[in-house]
XYZ file of C-alpha atoms in Angstrom:
660
model
C 1.351 -20.820 -31.261
C 0.317 -19.685 -27.644
C 3.058 -16.991 -27.649
C 2.025 -15.756 -31.003
C -1.671 -15.465 -29.818
C -0.443 -13.633 -26.683
C 1.628 -11.188 -28.707
C -1.406 -10.296 -30.864
C -3.495 -9.786 -27.939
C -1.044 -7.263 -26.442
C -0.858 -5.254 -29.668
C -4.712 -5.338 -29.926
C -4.950 -3.877 -26.336
C -2.137 -1.450 -26.642
C -2.560 0.067 -30.015
C -3.749 3.445 -28.475
C -1.410 3.323 -25.526
C 2.004 5.289 -25.691
C 4.637 3.580 -27.736
C 7.086 3.382 -24.896
C 4.491 1.534 -22.689
C 3.663 -1.224 -25.260
C 7.316 -1.517 -26.394
C 8.349 -2.339 -22.812
C 5.717 -5.031 -22.564
C 6.401 -6.634 -25.805
C 10.134 -6.784 -25.158
C 9.538 -8.666 -21.900
C 6.871 -10.996 -23.393
C 9.228 -11.809 -26.110
C 11.952 -13.033 -23.752
C 9.784 -15.692 -22.085
C 10.039 -18.499 -24.655
C 13.796 -17.680 -25.286
C 14.513 -17.755 -21.679
C 12.625 -20.933 -21.080
C 14.816 -22.808 -23.763
C 17.697 -22.348 -21.292
C 16.102 -22.987 -17.892
C 14.905 -26.174 -16.352
C 11.212 -26.772 -15.283
C 9.984 -24.557 -12.425
C 10.846 -25.815 -9.039
C 10.161 -22.486 -7.177
C 7.992 -22.959 -3.965
C 4.242 -22.005 -4.267
C 3.437 -18.571 -3.120
C 0.118 -18.696 -0.883
C -1.470 -15.356 -0.172
C -4.294 -14.354 2.063
C -5.214 -11.029 0.645
C -8.002 -12.857 -1.267
C -9.810 -13.310 2.223
C -8.928 -16.980 2.392
C -5.646 -18.517 1.342
C -5.065 -19.228 -2.205
C -1.970 -19.780 -4.629
C -0.921 -16.606 -6.083
C -0.174 -18.464 -9.277
C -3.838 -18.893 -10.249
C -5.143 -15.344 -9.584
C -6.127 -13.111 -12.546
C -4.362 -10.176 -11.053
C -0.938 -9.698 -9.481
C -0.081 -9.884 -5.749
C 3.470 -8.889 -4.519
C 4.550 -10.430 -1.229
C 7.008 -9.222 1.261
C 7.907 -11.608 4.086
C 9.440 -11.073 7.539
C 12.819 -12.378 6.278
C 12.751 -9.681 3.468
C 11.976 -6.963 5.960
C 14.698 -8.070 8.350
C 17.382 -8.350 5.566
C 16.692 -4.654 4.343
C 16.571 -3.200 7.770
C 13.244 -1.613 7.072
C 11.853 0.030 10.078
C 8.177 0.528 8.952
C 5.696 -1.007 6.500
C 6.026 1.997 4.170
C 9.840 1.618 4.278
C 9.560 -1.902 3.218
C 7.176 -1.249 0.337
C 9.419 1.648 -1.045
C 12.579 -0.201 -0.723
C 11.404 -3.750 -1.892
C 8.759 -2.961 -4.309
C 9.737 0.477 -5.430
C 6.281 1.900 -4.616
C 6.550 5.666 -4.953
C 6.656 7.285 -1.424
C 6.201 10.924 -0.426
C 7.858 12.443 2.788
C 6.255 11.720 6.222
C 5.472 15.144 7.611
C 5.641 13.624 11.198
C 9.093 12.228 10.811
C 8.098 8.633 11.710
C 8.854 6.931 8.381
C 5.202 6.902 7.429
C 5.794 7.740 3.758
C 2.608 8.487 1.747
C 2.325 5.456 -0.741
C 0.917 5.401 -4.303
C 0.373 1.943 -5.742
C -0.821 3.116 -9.337
C -0.548 6.737 -9.968
C -3.226 8.586 -8.032
C -0.994 11.446 -6.728
C -2.263 13.295 -3.750
C -5.385 11.214 -3.551
C -3.356 7.837 -3.498
C -4.505 7.151 0.177
C -8.139 7.455 -0.807
C -7.766 5.085 -3.715
C -6.115 2.166 -1.848
C -7.254 0.035 1.167
C -5.202 -1.018 4.009
C -6.048 -4.010 5.991
C -4.389 -5.346 9.222
C -5.189 -8.912 10.295
C -8.662 -8.699 8.593
C -9.579 -5.236 9.811
C -9.807 -2.165 7.449
C -7.733 0.746 8.738
C -8.623 3.387 6.216
C -9.831 6.748 7.340
C -12.877 8.525 5.851
C -10.906 11.697 5.569
C -7.663 12.576 3.945
C -5.272 11.672 6.633
C -4.633 8.015 5.560
C -3.805 4.852 7.511
C -0.850 5.309 9.972
C 1.277 2.305 8.810
C 4.307 3.319 11.026
C 2.376 2.486 14.141
C 2.370 -1.175 13.463
C 5.307 -2.900 14.981
C 7.563 -3.975 12.257
C 8.904 -7.089 14.066
C 5.429 -8.354 14.645
C 4.676 -8.793 10.930
C 4.635 -12.149 9.313
C 4.132 -10.686 5.632
C 2.775 -7.836 3.599
C 0.755 -8.553 0.515
C -0.078 -5.902 -2.165
C -3.013 -6.494 -4.684
C -2.016 -4.818 -7.843
C -4.998 -3.069 -9.069
C -8.634 -2.987 -7.947
C -9.841 -4.809 -4.974
C -13.358 -3.443 -5.017
C -15.280 -6.684 -5.003
C -13.405 -8.099 -1.908
C -12.743 -4.692 -0.116
C -15.232 -2.107 -1.364
C -15.239 1.600 -1.621
C -11.770 3.201 -2.337
C -9.823 0.171 -3.617
C -9.445 1.070 -7.239
C -5.609 1.652 -6.998
C -5.019 -1.645 -5.041
C -4.954 -3.123 -1.527
C -2.251 -3.427 1.165
C -2.841 -6.457 3.295
C -0.620 -6.881 6.507
C -0.547 -9.985 8.514
C 1.006 -10.349 11.896
C 2.602 -13.483 13.098
C -0.023 -13.829 15.807
C -2.795 -13.073 13.137
C -1.543 -15.664 10.502
C -3.027 -18.724 12.228
C 0.188 -20.661 12.110
C 1.297 -22.738 15.185
C 2.912 -20.674 17.849
C 5.890 -21.803 19.834
C 7.885 -20.132 22.860
C 10.367 -17.518 21.770
C 11.589 -13.934 22.578
C 13.409 -11.383 20.597
C 15.302 -8.078 21.557
C 16.467 -5.272 19.151
C 18.271 -2.066 19.676
C 19.799 0.381 17.259
C 21.499 3.738 17.368
C 22.286 5.959 14.523
C 22.653 9.376 12.685
C 20.249 12.223 13.514
C 20.124 11.081 17.092
C 18.442 7.774 16.436
C 17.637 5.566 19.318
C 15.392 2.591 18.940
C 14.490 -0.382 21.107
C 12.060 -3.233 20.338
C 11.173 -6.330 22.242
C 8.680 -9.285 21.767
C 7.868 -12.592 23.136
C 5.553 -15.576 22.560
C 4.326 -17.874 25.177
C 2.562 -21.141 24.028
C 1.044 -24.078 25.759
C -1.742 -26.672 25.119
C -3.304 -24.726 22.238
C -3.081 -21.368 24.015
C -0.653 -18.643 23.004
C 0.186 -15.058 24.115
C 2.115 -12.787 21.710
C 3.363 -9.367 23.206
C 5.565 -6.733 21.809
C 6.761 -3.121 22.536
C 8.737 -0.553 20.814
C 10.281 3.015 21.383
C 11.883 5.126 18.650
C 13.405 8.518 19.151
C 15.160 10.568 16.494
C 16.007 14.407 15.919
C 15.559 13.630 12.183
C 17.235 15.702 9.392
C 15.657 19.103 10.101
C 15.242 21.693 12.619
C 12.049 21.230 14.732
C 11.704 17.744 13.547
C 12.236 15.657 16.561
C 9.835 12.647 16.813
C 9.039 10.256 19.587
C 7.099 6.953 18.874
C 6.200 4.088 21.090
C 3.878 1.350 21.065
C 2.773 -1.906 22.632
C 0.650 -4.866 21.543
C -0.799 -8.153 22.765
C -2.686 -11.092 21.226
C -4.191 -13.985 23.151
C -5.581 -16.918 21.170
C -6.498 -20.595 21.576
C -6.817 -23.136 18.636
C -7.238 -26.727 18.043
C -7.335 -28.628 14.631
C -10.575 -26.912 13.348
C -11.163 -23.707 15.453
C -9.183 -20.600 16.322
C -10.413 -17.923 18.718
C -8.655 -14.856 20.010
C -8.345 -11.190 20.776
C -5.826 -8.507 20.545
C -5.081 -4.963 21.711
C -2.573 -2.548 20.353
C -1.604 1.267 21.310
C 0.845 3.516 19.808
C 1.623 7.165 20.152
C 3.691 9.735 18.225
C 4.822 13.181 19.135
C 6.614 15.271 16.644
C 7.865 18.722 15.500
C 6.536 19.953 12.306
C 9.129 21.938 10.207
C 6.733 22.775 7.255
C 7.822 23.529 3.783
C 10.497 25.596 2.400
C 10.765 28.092 -0.440
C 13.090 27.259 -3.401
C 15.547 29.834 -2.211
C 15.373 28.545 1.379
C 15.949 24.873 0.209
C 19.002 25.936 -1.832
C 20.480 27.827 1.081
C 19.784 25.577 4.085
C 17.586 22.532 3.442
C 17.709 21.697 7.156
C 16.065 24.981 8.399
C 12.593 25.609 9.363
C 10.249 28.545 9.311
C 8.029 27.120 11.892
C 10.046 26.463 15.087
C 7.103 26.082 17.487
C 4.844 23.857 15.303
C 4.180 20.348 16.721
C 1.730 17.516 16.567
C 0.619 14.394 18.583
C -1.137 11.199 17.509
C -2.654 8.569 19.725
C -3.905 5.295 18.134
C -5.679 2.298 19.797
C -6.880 -0.934 18.189
C -8.971 -3.723 19.703
C -10.095 -6.825 17.859
C -11.767 -10.181 18.431
C -11.305 -12.854 15.737
C -12.534 -16.484 15.136
C -11.865 -18.885 12.360
C -13.265 -22.355 11.892
C -12.996 -25.182 9.385
C -16.312 -27.203 9.152
C -16.371 -29.908 6.438
C -15.878 -28.129 2.976
C -16.532 -24.722 4.713
C -14.014 -22.169 5.991
C -15.553 -19.487 8.309
C -14.078 -16.331 9.637
C -15.042 -13.409 11.651
C -13.110 -10.197 12.579
C -14.643 -7.392 14.750
C -12.476 -4.447 15.530
C -12.804 -1.056 17.310
C -10.296 1.585 16.611
C -9.695 5.024 18.056
C -7.341 7.888 16.963
C -6.780 11.327 18.263
C -4.770 14.062 16.788
C -3.776 17.403 18.446
C -1.416 20.001 16.538
C -0.283 23.560 16.680
C 0.411 25.116 13.418
C 1.382 28.856 13.004
C -0.127 29.644 16.413
C -3.359 27.841 15.608
C -4.352 24.736 17.766
C -6.491 22.053 15.914
C -7.415 18.566 16.757
C -9.998 15.829 16.357
C -10.916 12.329 17.591
C -11.881 9.428 15.198
C -13.815 6.234 16.467
C -14.188 3.332 14.029
C -15.987 0.060 14.467
C -15.577 -2.699 11.998
C -17.269 -6.090 11.294
C -16.060 -8.600 8.668
C -17.609 -11.916 8.415
C -16.882 -14.449 5.568
C -17.200 -17.949 4.383
C -15.715 -20.051 1.710
C -17.021 -23.468 0.268
C -15.010 -25.685 -1.881
C -16.382 -28.524 -4.059
C -15.538 -30.806 -6.955
C -17.768 -31.093 -10.132
C -16.363 -33.953 -12.018
C -12.779 -32.979 -13.059
C -13.420 -29.357 -12.067
C -13.001 -27.568 -8.847
C -15.077 -24.926 -7.515
C -14.719 -22.368 -4.606
C -17.211 -19.740 -3.831
C -16.684 -16.968 -1.143
C -19.406 -14.966 0.464
C -18.858 -12.017 2.802
C -20.261 -9.075 4.699
C -18.322 -5.998 5.673
C -19.773 -3.211 7.947
C -17.868 -0.074 9.107
C -19.018 2.896 11.263
C -16.646 5.693 11.182
C -17.121 8.847 13.189
C -14.953 12.051 13.422
C -15.318 14.666 16.354
C -13.834 18.135 15.901
C -14.555 21.542 17.004
C -16.494 22.332 13.967
C -18.828 19.304 14.368
C -19.297 15.736 13.841
C -18.919 13.715 10.551
C -19.748 10.244 10.151
C -19.689 7.411 7.534
C -21.313 4.025 7.709
C -21.078 1.396 5.121
C -22.593 -2.103 4.757
C -21.200 -4.224 1.903
C -22.175 -7.737 0.663
C -19.963 -9.722 -1.793
C -19.640 -12.905 -3.466
C -16.891 -14.435 -5.588
C -16.780 -17.693 -7.492
C -13.692 -19.407 -8.787
C -14.046 -22.454 -11.218
C -10.951 -24.383 -12.248
C -11.220 -26.512 -15.038
C -8.968 -29.740 -15.780
C -7.155 -28.071 -18.594
C -5.685 -25.495 -16.437
C -8.401 -22.617 -17.096
C -9.678 -20.723 -14.047
C -12.620 -18.464 -14.350
C -13.407 -15.915 -11.594
C -16.550 -13.903 -11.230
C -17.340 -11.485 -8.408
C -19.905 -8.950 -7.410
C -20.328 -6.396 -4.479
C -23.159 -4.398 -3.393
C -22.259 -1.610 -0.838
C -24.703 0.854 0.879
C -22.944 4.020 2.286
C -24.368 6.840 4.381
C -22.757 10.044 5.030
C -23.837 12.743 7.607
C -21.980 16.042 8.406
C -22.973 18.887 10.852
C -20.101 21.123 9.978
C -22.113 23.310 7.641
C -21.987 21.133 4.462
C -25.620 19.870 4.968
C -24.450 16.386 3.688
C -27.062 13.674 4.703
C -26.965 11.000 1.968
C -27.639 7.334 1.634
C -26.666 5.408 -1.539
C -25.694 2.181 -2.941
C -22.708 1.478 -5.095
C -21.769 -1.712 -6.773
C -18.617 -3.299 -8.123
C -18.104 -6.398 -10.509
C -15.055 -8.285 -11.925
C -14.527 -11.142 -14.384
C -11.165 -12.768 -14.433
C -9.520 -15.498 -16.388
C -6.222 -17.445 -15.706
C -4.945 -19.822 -18.469
C -2.049 -22.158 -17.787
C 0.033 -22.555 -21.151
C 2.619 -24.973 -19.615
C 3.725 -26.111 -16.163
C 5.739 -22.904 -15.723
C 3.903 -20.152 -17.839
C 0.438 -18.740 -17.698
C -1.399 -15.855 -18.657
C -4.227 -13.859 -16.901
C -6.687 -10.925 -17.292
C -9.714 -9.418 -15.780
C -12.318 -6.772 -16.307
C -14.470 -4.984 -13.738
C -15.550 -1.715 -12.182
C -14.734 0.078 -8.855
C -15.796 3.229 -7.068
C -15.055 5.675 -4.183
C -17.038 8.397 -2.555
C -15.921 11.933 -1.550
C -14.491 11.641 2.062
C -15.459 13.849 4.922
C -12.639 16.298 4.232
C -13.487 16.670 0.741
C -17.056 17.577 1.676
C -15.883 20.297 4.034
C -17.681 23.648 2.968
C -14.439 25.737 2.830
C -13.192 23.449 0.056
C -16.443 22.859 -1.833
C -17.997 24.714 -4.615
C -21.119 26.519 -3.393
C -24.221 24.406 -4.166
C -22.212 21.735 -5.744
C -22.903 17.969 -5.052
C -19.783 15.759 -5.412
C -20.784 12.650 -7.469
C -19.330 9.049 -6.727
C -16.135 8.390 -8.612
C -16.423 5.163 -10.752
C -13.861 3.358 -12.829
C -13.687 0.814 -15.599
C -10.776 -1.472 -14.910
C -8.875 -3.676 -17.020
C -5.662 -5.637 -16.745
C -3.824 -8.573 -18.054
C -0.456 -10.177 -17.570
C 1.820 -13.135 -17.687
C 3.673 -15.298 -15.088
C 6.595 -17.560 -15.590
C 8.370 -19.493 -13.071
C 11.709 -21.315 -13.630
C 14.182 -23.276 -11.429
C 16.023 -20.088 -10.311
C 13.154 -17.560 -9.977
C 9.976 -15.934 -11.173
C 8.947 -13.260 -13.631
C 5.544 -11.423 -13.825
C 4.438 -8.753 -16.292
C 1.284 -6.765 -15.951
C -0.550 -4.111 -17.991
C -3.589 -2.142 -16.521
C -5.758 0.491 -17.792
C -8.415 2.520 -15.666
C -10.948 4.774 -17.289
C -12.357 7.045 -14.592
C -15.435 9.162 -14.500
C -16.056 11.958 -11.912
C -12.551 11.348 -10.326
C -12.458 13.184 -6.976
C -9.717 15.607 -6.038
C -8.632 19.068 -5.307
C -8.217 21.579 -8.110
C -6.410 24.601 -7.119
C -7.223 26.505 -10.505
C -10.967 26.639 -10.101
C -12.930 29.666 -8.858
C -14.409 29.231 -5.529
C -16.310 31.857 -3.560
C -16.097 29.717 -0.321
C -12.297 29.779 -0.399
C -10.363 32.335 1.491
C -8.508 33.548 -1.713
C -11.347 32.753 -4.228
C -9.553 29.771 -5.776
C -9.316 26.143 -5.194
C -12.154 23.356 -4.470
C -12.604 19.643 -4.292
C -14.437 18.744 -7.629
C -15.296 15.943 -9.806
C -12.779 16.034 -12.628
C -13.574 15.505 -16.332
C -12.640 11.995 -17.360
C -9.096 10.849 -16.618
C -7.052 7.684 -17.457
C -4.544 5.584 -15.686
C -2.481 2.959 -17.519
C 0.795 1.362 -17.289
C 3.081 -1.728 -17.089
C 4.758 -3.378 -14.009
C 7.422 -5.915 -14.175
C 8.426 -7.873 -11.024
C 11.090 -10.509 -11.019
C 13.085 -12.658 -8.568
C 16.198 -14.459 -9.612
C 18.755 -16.620 -7.620
C 22.015 -16.558 -9.415
C 23.513 -18.971 -6.828
C 22.884 -20.287 -3.414
C 24.598 -17.233 -2.091
C 23.131 -14.293 -4.369
C 19.680 -13.397 -5.202
C 18.288 -10.398 -7.091
C 14.915 -8.806 -7.102
C 13.631 -6.200 -9.425
C 10.625 -3.909 -9.832
C 9.867 -1.749 -12.830
C 6.680 0.606 -13.054
C 5.808 2.578 -16.050
C 2.707 4.757 -15.411
C 0.625 7.327 -17.383
C -1.922 9.363 -15.443
C -3.604 12.142 -17.392
C -6.846 14.147 -17.985
C -8.503 13.163 -21.229
C -11.220 15.918 -21.496
C -11.976 19.246 -19.963
C -9.859 22.062 -18.805
C -6.869 19.966 -18.078
C -7.135 17.864 -21.271
C -3.787 16.224 -22.042
C -2.127 17.234 -18.809
C -0.425 14.893 -16.445
C -1.972 14.291 -12.943
C 0.252 16.081 -10.340
C 2.718 14.184 -8.181
C 2.619 10.957 -10.264
C 5.879 9.487 -11.245
C 5.912 8.162 -14.661
C 8.688 5.643 -14.034
C 9.986 3.824 -11.010
C 12.763 1.199 -10.686
C 13.778 -0.796 -7.688
C 16.651 -3.351 -7.848
C 17.844 -5.317 -4.623
C 20.556 -7.831 -4.133
C 21.097 -10.273 -1.286
C 24.560 -11.667 -0.949
C 26.096 -14.111 1.477
C 29.822 -13.943 0.841
C 30.846 -16.211 3.915
C 28.737 -18.186 6.347
C 27.128 -16.046 8.907
C 27.894 -12.891 6.842
C 25.240 -11.173 4.640
C 24.943 -8.019 2.529
C 21.760 -6.660 1.402
C 21.747 -3.619 -0.977
C 19.343 -1.745 -3.290
C 18.719 1.295 -5.500
C 15.426 2.937 -6.204
C 15.062 5.402 -8.991
C 11.889 7.668 -9.337
C 11.440 9.844 -12.430
C 10.378 13.462 -12.181
C 6.775 14.404 -11.214
C 4.785 17.359 -12.283
C 3.800 19.762 -9.297
C 0.950 21.646 -10.705
C -2.153 21.123 -12.929
C -0.613 23.224 -15.815
C 2.670 20.982 -15.610
C 4.891 24.012 -15.463
C 7.344 22.703 -12.824
C 8.518 19.415 -11.492
C 9.870 17.431 -8.554
C 13.099 16.360 -10.018
C 13.983 12.768 -10.569
C 16.105 11.150 -8.038
C 17.833 7.856 -7.257
C 18.765 6.469 -3.805
C 20.853 3.702 -2.619
C 20.903 1.857 0.781
C 22.915 -1.100 1.982
C 23.025 -3.286 4.995
C 25.642 -5.710 6.421
C 24.917 -8.262 9.130
C 26.905 -10.825 10.944
C 25.123 -13.701 12.689
C 26.776 -15.254 15.688
C 24.486 -17.949 17.225
C 21.259 -16.252 18.114
C 22.915 -12.817 18.056
C 22.830 -10.527 14.842
C 25.029 -7.397 14.537
C 24.351 -5.081 11.637
C 25.207 -1.802 10.012
C 22.858 -0.060 7.706
C 23.488 2.814 5.456
C 20.525 4.853 3.815
C 20.875 7.276 0.978
C 24.377 5.857 0.486
C 25.666 8.589 -1.835
C 24.097 11.388 0.171
C 21.651 12.562 -2.647
C 20.056 15.855 -2.004
C 16.399 15.521 -3.165
C 12.886 15.921 -2.156
C 9.756 14.000 -2.776
C 7.182 16.445 -2.238
C 6.367 20.099 -3.278
C 3.054 21.840 -3.494
C 3.556 24.714 -5.743
C 5.507 26.442 -8.555
C 7.671 29.462 -8.168
C 7.478 32.452 -10.638
C 10.476 31.387 -12.148
C 9.062 27.993 -12.950
C 10.845 25.821 -10.500
C 9.282 23.897 -7.591
C 8.624 25.605 -4.099
C 6.808 24.643 -0.926
C 9.414 21.905 -0.706
C 9.668 19.256 1.994
C 13.358 18.087 1.866
C 14.449 14.400 2.500
C 17.204 13.223 4.648
C 20.990 12.851 3.555
C 23.138 9.921 4.244
C 22.411 8.140 7.489
C 23.973 5.306 9.518
C 22.424 2.800 11.904
C 23.992 0.243 14.027
C 21.714 -2.529 15.446
C 21.843 -5.614 17.670
C 19.327 -8.264 17.478
C 18.963 -11.401 19.856
C 16.607 -14.107 19.484
C 15.822 -16.658 22.145
């Protein structure tokens, strides 16, 4: 009876969605009871996440959270956060223009504005920029990470402006709050394209005090002319804790220096994809992060405070023109959670305040964005396994800009959500939520050269809906999700609109007519035996304009389907093989949908041998030497894509890791 009710619900929601989307969902839902007949009761360990601001079981949430552990990262040989998300979760990634593995990520089909529609958090501190540059995830030392959590769908109540597409929450080992112990590790690798990499880290712990330090250096020639990059970083976290209180501070610094080879025409790409037309272009980025944090458990209350100061500077030379800017950002996040019991029911309420002051200095002038957000979320769990979640956020945002835009605004935006999780058995549950989210035009979108004369960009708002089902069994876990966003005043750049401010009379940042995002996500983990485990992620997305000049067209640079499959195999004691395939469907390049980035599939594999505390490994990326690209900005007169950024061919990396 429960499954019949769920099937009817899926049909009622999907009757207006594309047939292929709903057919995929119904096929998976239909397998749940059949598979359950042949499996024992679920014994998979509970997954606890902290992306909800305080620890909670992922099984009770009315939305999906994907979790990547440090063990997952090490098995794949991922070198950056971005690399791990692409390989393990199949998140579409677009090429890194600085050659440091900092792929642009798109959680739920927002194309070129993806970084402005998803929030990135590191140890409680928001890293998003209030411009189009995006958070530089490759600057985070990969060996320092404890886990990466991805909230699938809106995180607007807990994280505020720009979280419609989701939230990426990164927790370091030092920031996790777990007991620290004395240890050290060394890692070195060499490989194709002149790769030379070194990492080191150590933890000293005694009497409640601990000190975590790390350093890294990565140099590579990369796969194109004028694409050499050199990156280095260092970090330290000192903290003290007892059975109810934790206090600490951290400091991190990273730099990146790289050549910028620029795009290629279609003809140049076919003739020689490693060439560049811009042999003198280069860029330099410097990041510094400082944080103070505190956590306390006082009776039924959990309290937490994070204070951060971040600076970033960029200098570049492109086509003989020098440019640069400096960013300073200050962040305050304070929150509290209270848990209580009402008869047979359990209740948890979370309150919080977020404050950010972001300032950008550049030759054209100074731009600044300040935000103050208050939020509350209540979660009530009834004896029968029903969990109801209600949340609300109010955020005041002020923006000023003296670069000629005349922007001086102060406005309040709100977000809310209502969620429900229902347990149908010990191993099977369904969930859903509705809500709203928002984002404002960032400082790059407000710049006069790319704005229509006299136009005022309105806030982007979204009506969000999602539902799903979870099933755990003795050997694994399956989760299926459907989501649907109806956006009004979506913010983005339209190259087809007439603009007197533009140098060629075309192109401006605008509020689009209504748009739609919807799709299905399937995530599964399955252990075939004690020595062989599989993981799969399927994403089917639709991103389209539903009214106006582009009505019915697909939003550019959104992949309709992505598939990621990985296997981890231990053929013999001390030996392991980890391999995976990622397939990404074609993507329209322009608003008229006249040309595409072709579909591509890449495979990677890594063999590792463990000898005591020493690990030797050999990794191969793009195993079959696929010639492909993930980014193109224009269509040629003949209809094919041009302004192409090629990806790398097959590459090898041999590594040595030592743990003490």
